[in-house]
PDB file of C-alpha atoms in Angstrom:
ATOM      1  CA  UNK O   1     117.630 108.471  83.877  1.00 70.00           C
ATOM      2  CA  UNK O   2     115.914 109.649  87.176  1.00 81.00           C
ATOM      3  CA  UNK O   3     116.200 106.902  89.870  1.00 89.00           C
ATOM      4  CA  UNK O   4     116.279 106.401  93.384  1.00 94.00           C
ATOM      5  CA  UNK O   5     118.810 104.235  95.043  1.00 95.00           C
ATOM      6  CA  UNK O   6     118.856 102.392  98.628  1.00 96.00           C
ATOM      7  CA  UNK O   7     122.008 100.848  99.211  1.00 88.00           C
ATOM      8  CA  UNK O   8     121.148  98.934 102.471  1.00 91.00           C
ATOM      9  CA  UNK O   9     119.253  95.788 101.655  1.00 94.00           C
ATOM     10  CA  UNK O  10     118.953  94.112 105.155  1.00 96.00           C
ATOM     11  CA  UNK O  11     119.691  96.085 108.430  1.00 97.00           C
ATOM     12  CA  UNK O  12     119.501  94.212 111.740  1.00 97.00           C
ATOM     13  CA  UNK O  13     119.462  96.208 114.751  1.00 97.00           C
ATOM     14  CA  UNK O  14     118.714  95.954 118.392  1.00 96.00           C
ATOM     15  CA  UNK O  15     116.080  97.603 120.312  1.00 96.00           C
ATOM     16  CA  UNK O  16     117.071 101.004 121.410  1.00 96.00           C
ATOM     17  CA  UNK O  17     119.647 101.359 118.750  1.00 97.00           C
ATOM     18  CA  UNK O  18     119.756 104.527 116.445  1.00 97.00           C
ATOM     19  CA  UNK O  19     118.566 103.942 112.869  1.00 97.00           C
ATOM     20  CA  UNK O  20     119.915 105.543 109.544  1.00 97.00           C
ATOM     21  CA  UNK O  21     118.752 104.446 106.280  1.00 97.00           C
ATOM     22  CA  UNK O  22     120.135 105.743 103.155  1.00 96.00           C
ATOM     23  CA  UNK O  23     118.604 107.055 100.147  1.00 97.00           C
ATOM     24  CA  UNK O  24     120.283 108.935  97.137  1.00 96.00           C
ATOM     25  CA  UNK O  25     118.375 110.407  94.200  1.00 93.00           C
ATOM     26  CA  UNK O  26     119.607 111.232  90.823  1.00 89.00           C
ATOM     27  CA  UNK O  27     119.774 114.947  89.465  1.00 70.00           C
ATOM     28  CA  UNK O  28     116.503 115.968  87.954  1.00 66.00           C
ATOM     29  CA  UNK O  29     115.699 119.334  88.967  1.00 76.00           C
ATOM     30  CA  UNK O  30     113.051 120.216  91.780  1.00 81.00           C
ATOM     31  CA  UNK O  31     112.229 117.009  93.472  1.00 86.00           C
ATOM     32  CA  UNK O  32     109.750 115.554  96.002  1.00 89.00           C
ATOM     33  CA  UNK O  33     110.689 112.972  98.185  1.00 93.00           C
ATOM     34  CA  UNK O  34     108.805 110.409 100.420  1.00 94.00           C
ATOM     35  CA  UNK O  35     109.827 107.488 102.876  1.00 97.00           C
ATOM     36  CA  UNK O  36     106.977 104.606 102.794  1.00 97.00           C
ATOM     37  CA  UNK O  37     107.037 101.585 105.164  1.00 97.00           C
ATOM     38  CA  UNK O  38     105.372  98.028 104.493  1.00 95.00           C
ATOM     39  CA  UNK O  39     104.759  96.583 108.062  1.00 95.00           C
ATOM     40  CA  UNK O  40     104.311  92.597 108.073  1.00 92.00           C
ATOM     41  CA  UNK O  41     101.300  91.861 106.571  1.00 89.00           C
ATOM     42  CA  UNK O  42     100.286  95.257 106.037  1.00 92.00           C
ATOM     43  CA  UNK O  43      99.874  97.863 102.888  1.00 91.00           C
ATOM     44  CA  UNK O  44     102.324 100.336 101.997  1.00 95.00           C
ATOM     45  CA  UNK O  45     102.110 103.490 103.923  1.00 94.00           C
ATOM     46  CA  UNK O  46     103.364 106.563 103.950  1.00 94.00           C
ATOM     47  CA  UNK O  47     106.171 107.196 106.662  1.00 96.00           C
ATOM     48  CA  UNK O  48     107.104 111.242 105.853  1.00 95.00           C
ATOM     49  CA  UNK O  49     107.380 113.542 102.756  1.00 92.00           C
ATOM     50  CA  UNK O  50     109.219 116.459 101.831  1.00 92.00           C
ATOM     51  CA  UNK O  51     108.127 118.832  99.039  1.00 87.00           C
ATOM     52  CA  UNK O  52     110.044 121.853  99.933  1.00 86.00           C
ATOM     53  CA  UNK O  53     110.798 124.207 102.834  1.00 89.00           C
ATOM     54  CA  UNK O  54     112.363 122.804 106.171  1.00 93.00           C
ATOM     55  CA  UNK O  55     114.990 120.069 104.973  1.00 94.00           C
ATOM     56  CA  UNK O  56     114.436 118.396 108.246  1.00 96.00           C
ATOM     57  CA  UNK O  57     110.818 116.584 108.407  1.00 96.00           C
ATOM     58  CA  UNK O  58     109.483 114.653 110.616  1.00 95.00           C
ATOM     59  CA  UNK O  59     106.934 111.830 110.424  1.00 94.00           C
ATOM     60  CA  UNK O  60     104.873 109.726 112.211  1.00 92.00           C
ATOM     61  CA  UNK O  61     106.145 107.093 115.159  1.00 94.00           C
ATOM     62  CA  UNK O  62     109.163 109.294 115.652  1.00 95.00           C
ATOM     63  CA  UNK O  63     110.819 109.148 112.242  1.00 97.00           C
ATOM     64  CA  UNK O  64     112.642 112.007 110.505  1.00 97.00           C
ATOM     65  CA  UNK O  65     114.575 112.360 107.398  1.00 98.00           C
ATOM     66  CA  UNK O  66     117.072 115.066 106.321  1.00 96.00           C
ATOM     67  CA  UNK O  67     116.939 116.255 102.638  1.00 95.00           C
ATOM     68  CA  UNK O  68     120.595 117.317 101.752  1.00 94.00           C
ATOM     69  CA  UNK O  69     120.513 118.721  98.243  1.00 91.00           C
ATOM     70  CA  UNK O  70     124.257 118.999  97.788  1.00 91.00           C
ATOM     71  CA  UNK O  71     124.444 115.086  98.474  1.00 92.00           C
ATOM     72  CA  UNK O  72     121.525 114.137  96.696  1.00 93.00           C
ATOM     73  CA  UNK O  73     120.023 112.486 100.010  1.00 95.00           C
ATOM     74  CA  UNK O  74     117.188 112.064 102.004  1.00 97.00           C
ATOM     75  CA  UNK O  75     118.195 109.583 104.581  1.00 97.00           C
ATOM     76  CA  UNK O  76     115.521 108.425 107.067  1.00 98.00           C
ATOM     77  CA  UNK O  77     116.585 108.267 110.722  1.00 98.00           C
ATOM     78  CA  UNK O  78     115.185 107.371 114.278  1.00 97.00           C
ATOM     79  CA  UNK O  79     117.171 107.699 117.742  1.00 97.00           C
ATOM     80  CA  UNK O  80     115.896 104.613 119.039  1.00 97.00           C
ATOM     81  CA  UNK O  81     114.231 101.879 117.391  1.00 97.00           C
ATOM     82  CA  UNK O  82     111.301  99.375 118.530  1.00 96.00           C
ATOM     83  CA  UNK O  83     110.709  96.023 118.001  1.00 95.00           C
ATOM     84  CA  UNK O  84     107.390  97.144 116.259  1.00 95.00           C
ATOM     85  CA  UNK O  85     109.874  99.036 113.800  1.00 97.00           C
ATOM     86  CA  UNK O  86     110.322  95.849 112.068  1.00 97.00           C
ATOM     87  CA  UNK O  87     109.496  96.487 108.413  1.00 97.00           C
ATOM     88  CA  UNK O  88     110.443  97.187 105.033  1.00 97.00           C
ATOM     89  CA  UNK O  89     111.143 100.951 104.184  1.00 98.00           C
ATOM     90  CA  UNK O  90     111.160 102.298 100.694  1.00 98.00           C
ATOM     91  CA  UNK O  91     112.237 105.767  99.432  1.00 97.00           C
ATOM     92  CA  UNK O  92     110.511 107.308  96.754  1.00 95.00           C
ATOM     93  CA  UNK O  93     110.960 110.110  94.618  1.00 92.00           C
ATOM     94  CA  UNK O  94     109.555 112.307  91.772  1.00 87.00           C
ATOM     95  CA  UNK O  95     110.130 115.605  90.020  1.00 77.00           C
ATOM     96  CA  UNK O  96     108.011 118.667  89.563  1.00 64.00           C
ATOM     97  CA  UNK O  97     108.510 118.174  85.485  1.00 55.00           C
ATOM     98  CA  UNK O  98     107.005 114.935  85.870  1.00 59.00           C
ATOM     99  CA  UNK O  99     104.463 112.884  87.796  1.00 69.00           C
ATOM    100  CA  UNK O 100     105.964 109.615  88.009  1.00 82.00           C
ATOM    101  CA  UNK O 101     106.713 108.562  91.537  1.00 88.00           C
ATOM    102  CA  UNK O 102     109.834 106.151  91.429  1.00 91.00           C
ATOM    103  CA  UNK O 103     110.589 103.725  94.080  1.00 95.00           C
ATOM    104  CA  UNK O 104     114.072 102.590  95.736  1.00 96.00           C
ATOM    105  CA  UNK O 105     114.729  98.678  95.864  1.00 96.00           C
ATOM    106  CA  UNK O 106     113.833  98.881  99.978  1.00 97.00           C
ATOM    107  CA  UNK O 107     115.724  98.222 102.840  1.00 97.00           C
ATOM    108  CA  UNK O 108     114.179  95.382 105.232  1.00 97.00           C
ATOM    109  CA  UNK O 109     114.760  96.371 108.783  1.00 97.00           C
ATOM    110  CA  UNK O 110     114.784  93.567 111.524  1.00 97.00           C
ATOM    111  CA  UNK O 111     115.084  94.605 115.038  1.00 96.00           C
ATOM    112  CA  UNK O 112     116.312  91.924 117.701  1.00 90.00           C
ATOM    113  CA  UNK O 113     114.104  92.036 121.019  1.00 82.00           C
TER     114      UNK O 113
ATOM    115  CA  UNK T   1      87.388 106.561 104.621  1.00 63.00           C
ATOM    116  CA  UNK T   2      87.359 103.243 102.862  1.00 76.00           C
ATOM    117  CA  UNK T   3      90.859 102.184 101.521  1.00 92.00           C
ATOM    118  CA  UNK T   4      91.923 101.106  98.107  1.00 96.00           C
ATOM    119  CA  UNK T   5      90.186  97.891  97.213  1.00 97.00           C
ATOM    120  CA  UNK T   6      92.026  94.989  95.010  1.00 97.00           C
ATOM    121  CA  UNK T   7      91.146  91.536  93.885  1.00 97.00           C
ATOM    122  CA  UNK T   8      91.968  88.952  93.717  1.00 97.00           C
ATOM    123  CA  UNK T   9      94.266  88.892  96.847  1.00 96.00           C
ATOM    124  CA  UNK T  10      95.900  85.697  95.101  1.00 97.00           C
ATOM    125  CA  UNK T  11      96.190  84.087  91.723  1.00 98.00           C
ATOM    126  CA  UNK T  12      98.152  81.044  90.414  1.00 98.00           C
ATOM    127  CA  UNK T  13      98.216  80.269  86.813  1.00 98.00           C
ATOM    128  CA  UNK T  14     100.280  78.351  84.220  1.00 97.00           C
ATOM    129  CA  UNK T  15     102.360  80.516  81.373  1.00 96.00           C
ATOM    130  CA  UNK T  16     100.595  81.815  78.534  1.00 97.00           C
ATOM    131  CA  UNK T  17      97.157  81.652  80.773  1.00 97.00           C
ATOM    132  CA  UNK T  18      95.601  85.143  80.928  1.00 98.00           C
ATOM    133  CA  UNK T  19      94.782  86.655  84.275  1.00 98.00           C
ATOM    134  CA  UNK T  20      92.724  90.084  85.174  1.00 98.00           C
ATOM    135  CA  UNK T  21      93.246  92.253  88.275  1.00 98.00           C
ATOM    136  CA  UNK T  22      90.675  94.843  89.502  1.00 98.00           C
ATOM    137  CA  UNK T  23      91.122  97.924  91.631  1.00 97.00           C
ATOM    138  CA  UNK T  24      88.756 100.512  93.260  1.00 96.00           C
ATOM    139  CA  UNK T  25      90.363 103.783  94.499  1.00 95.00           C
ATOM    140  CA  UNK T  26      89.584 105.854  97.381  1.00 93.00           C
ATOM    141  CA  UNK T  27      86.484 108.026  96.666  1.00 90.00           C
ATOM    142  CA  UNK T  28      87.233 111.047  95.009  1.00 87.00           C
ATOM    143  CA  UNK T  29      90.904 110.110  94.209  1.00 89.00           C
ATOM    144  CA  UNK T  30      91.434 110.998  90.092  1.00 86.00           C
ATOM    145  CA  UNK T  31      94.709 109.364  89.788  1.00 89.00           C
ATOM    146  CA  UNK T  32      95.307 105.769  89.898  1.00 93.00           C
ATOM    147  CA  UNK T  33      98.510 103.803  89.575  1.00 94.00           C
ATOM    148  CA  UNK T  34      99.411 100.494  88.938  1.00 97.00           C
ATOM    149  CA  UNK T  35     102.650  98.972  90.050  1.00 98.00           C
ATOM    150  CA  UNK T  36     104.404  95.760  89.910  1.00 98.00           C
ATOM    151  CA  UNK T  37     106.710  94.344  92.903  1.00 96.00           C
ATOM    152  CA  UNK T  38     108.647  91.637  92.206  1.00 95.00           C
ATOM    153  CA  UNK T  39     110.314  89.933  95.006  1.00 91.00           C
ATOM    154  CA  UNK T  40     113.231  91.740  96.653  1.00 88.00           C
ATOM    155  CA  UNK T  41     112.765  94.670  94.599  1.00 91.00           C
ATOM    156  CA  UNK T  42     110.847  97.892  94.911  1.00 94.00           C
ATOM    157  CA  UNK T  43     107.270  98.704  93.253  1.00 96.00           C
ATOM    158  CA  UNK T  44     107.867  99.727  89.452  1.00 96.00           C
ATOM    159  CA  UNK T  45     105.247 101.887  87.872  1.00 95.00           C
ATOM    160  CA  UNK T  46     103.336 100.358  85.261  1.00 97.00           C
ATOM    161  CA  UNK T  47     100.727 102.644  84.183  1.00 96.00           C
ATOM    162  CA  UNK T  48      99.267 105.779  85.806  1.00 92.00           C
ATOM    163  CA  UNK T  49      95.776 107.165  84.797  1.00 91.00           C
ATOM    164  CA  UNK T  50      94.281 110.643  85.620  1.00 88.00           C
ATOM    165  CA  UNK T  51      90.683 109.909  85.590  1.00 86.00           C
ATOM    166  CA  UNK T  52      90.263 107.735  82.441  1.00 84.00           C
ATOM    167  CA  UNK T  53      93.161 109.055  80.740  1.00 90.00           C
ATOM    168  CA  UNK T  54      96.605 107.518  80.448  1.00 92.00           C
ATOM    169  CA  UNK T  55      99.582 109.680  82.015  1.00 88.00           C
ATOM    170  CA  UNK T  56     102.577 107.273  81.849  1.00 90.00           C
ATOM    171  CA  UNK T  57     102.663 103.899  80.550  1.00 94.00           C
ATOM    172  CA  UNK T  58     106.148 104.042  79.262  1.00 92.00           C
ATOM    173  CA  UNK T  59     106.955 100.682  81.414  1.00 93.00           C
ATOM    174  CA  UNK T  60     103.895  98.775  80.435  1.00 96.00           C
ATOM    175  CA  UNK T  61     104.875  95.564  78.314  1.00 96.00           C
ATOM    176  CA  UNK T  62     102.063  96.507  75.954  1.00 95.00           C
ATOM    177  CA  UNK T  63     102.601  93.136  73.851  1.00 96.00           C
ATOM    178  CA  UNK T  64     100.999  91.414  76.892  1.00 97.00           C
ATOM    179  CA  UNK T  65      99.779  93.873  79.466  1.00 98.00           C
ATOM    180  CA  UNK T  66      96.844  96.079  79.067  1.00 97.00           C
ATOM    181  CA  UNK T  67      94.925  98.345  81.459  1.00 97.00           C
ATOM    182  CA  UNK T  68      91.652 100.354  81.666  1.00 95.00           C
ATOM    183  CA  UNK T  69      89.858 102.853  83.461  1.00 94.00           C
ATOM    184  CA  UNK T  70      86.907 103.493  81.399  1.00 81.00           C
ATOM    185  CA  UNK T  71      84.352 105.516  83.800  1.00 85.00           C
ATOM    186  CA  UNK T  72      87.427 107.204  85.697  1.00 82.00           C
ATOM    187  CA  UNK T  73      86.867 105.281  88.614  1.00 91.00           C
ATOM    188  CA  UNK T  74      87.918 101.568  89.121  1.00 95.00           C
ATOM    189  CA  UNK T  75      90.187  99.658  86.807  1.00 97.00           C
ATOM    190  CA  UNK T  76      91.359  96.488  85.413  1.00 97.00           C
ATOM    191  CA  UNK T  77      94.896  95.367  84.640  1.00 98.00           C
ATOM    192  CA  UNK T  78      95.074  92.355  82.105  1.00 98.00           C
ATOM    193  CA  UNK T  79      97.975  89.987  81.414  1.00 98.00           C
ATOM    194  CA  UNK T  80      97.694  87.913  78.381  1.00 97.00           C
ATOM    195  CA  UNK T  81      99.734  85.678  77.984  1.00 96.00           C
ATOM    196  CA  UNK T  82     101.690  85.362  81.089  1.00 97.00           C
ATOM    197  CA  UNK T  83     105.216  84.734  81.494  1.00 97.00           C
ATOM    198  CA  UNK T  84     106.865  83.060  84.433  1.00 97.00           C
ATOM    199  CA  UNK T  85     108.773  86.387  85.156  1.00 96.00           C
ATOM    200  CA  UNK T  86     105.332  88.293  85.733  1.00 97.00           C
ATOM    201  CA  UNK T  87     105.350  86.546  89.146  1.00 98.00           C
ATOM    202  CA  UNK T  88     104.919  89.519  91.468  1.00 97.00           C
ATOM    203  CA  UNK T  89     102.488  91.377  93.345  1.00 97.00           C
ATOM    204  CA  UNK T  90     100.461  93.918  91.431  1.00 98.00           C
ATOM    205  CA  UNK T  91      99.940  97.013  93.604  1.00 98.00           C
ATOM    206  CA  UNK T  92      96.851  99.561  92.848  1.00 98.00           C
ATOM    207  CA  UNK T  93      97.316 103.012  94.700  1.00 96.00           C
ATOM    208  CA  UNK T  94      95.456 106.349  94.316  1.00 93.00           C
ATOM    209  CA  UNK T  95      95.827 109.715  95.023  1.00 89.00           C
ATOM    210  CA  UNK T  96      94.358 113.181  94.726  1.00 81.00           C
ATOM    211  CA  UNK T  97      93.514 115.002  91.473  1.00 58.00           C
ATOM    212  CA  UNK T  98      96.861 116.832  90.680  1.00 58.00           C
ATOM    213  CA  UNK T  99      98.977 115.788  87.934  1.00 53.00           C
ATOM    214  CA  UNK T 100     102.167 116.421  89.910  1.00 54.00           C
ATOM    215  CA  UNK T 101     104.857 114.589  91.614  1.00 53.00           C
ATOM    216  CA  UNK T 102     103.791 115.930  94.887  1.00 61.00           C
ATOM    217  CA  UNK T 103     101.121 113.324  95.185  1.00 82.00           C
ATOM    218  CA  UNK T 104     100.938 111.155  98.229  1.00 88.00           C
ATOM    219  CA  UNK T 105      99.822 107.477  97.154  1.00 92.00           C
ATOM    220  CA  UNK T 106      97.279 105.302  99.259  1.00 94.00           C
ATOM    221  CA  UNK T 107      98.088 101.767  98.423  1.00 96.00           C
ATOM    222  CA  UNK T 108      95.874  98.416  98.392  1.00 97.00           C
ATOM    223  CA  UNK T 109      96.909  95.554  99.784  1.00 96.00           C
ATOM    224  CA  UNK T 110      98.017  94.065  96.375  1.00 97.00           C
ATOM    225  CA  UNK T 111      97.313  90.989  94.261  1.00 98.00           C
ATOM    226  CA  UNK T 112      99.851  88.359  94.295  1.00 97.00           C
ATOM    227  CA  UNK T 113     100.371  86.351  91.083  1.00 98.00           C
ATOM    228  CA  UNK T 114     102.381  83.365  90.776  1.00 98.00           C
ATOM    229  CA  UNK T 115     102.822  81.915  87.139  1.00 98.00           C
ATOM    230  CA  UNK T 116     103.902  78.470  86.988  1.00 97.00           C
TER     231      UNK T 116
END
């Protein structure tokens, strides 16, 4: 079955540390990949997306993600985190053969000021 | 533009009671989704509409859950009778009209259900 996996459930970093959150998807043909973020008390919102083309995609607030087809991965990165990045991050994917968008279990990011 | 509207924001019921949630998507968005998010888990798709037709309801527990989108705009999700394991946040999202996986979802604030 098609799936999206996030193995880091809770990540704690200090401000200015570098961030990498893992995301893996199962094989299923051409894939579309997303990262969504939910800040405390706010709606889920899109951080960035990959449909095709350049495998390195840039999103809002300095986040980027790299699509590595050989590793079935779409890890989220940020070179220097801020306290305001405290949130829950969800990786999601869909396949061109179907429109269902599947979410991972999420990673809670806590930033120590 | 106005966002995705959901109501009620919070609901507490006893098991075996019924509950209904309402969603109004962004104007012009033909595709509407209902997701269930249990604490500590990612959102799970319950049902997806394209206009007023169902695209995917494979994970909707049809013995107790029902959803409709009669005029292709707003939607209602109903649970009857509720079970303890239905305690979750019910998220509504909408996207532009392509039936494709390359859709960006806009989410509402969610309706938090507690079943006692």
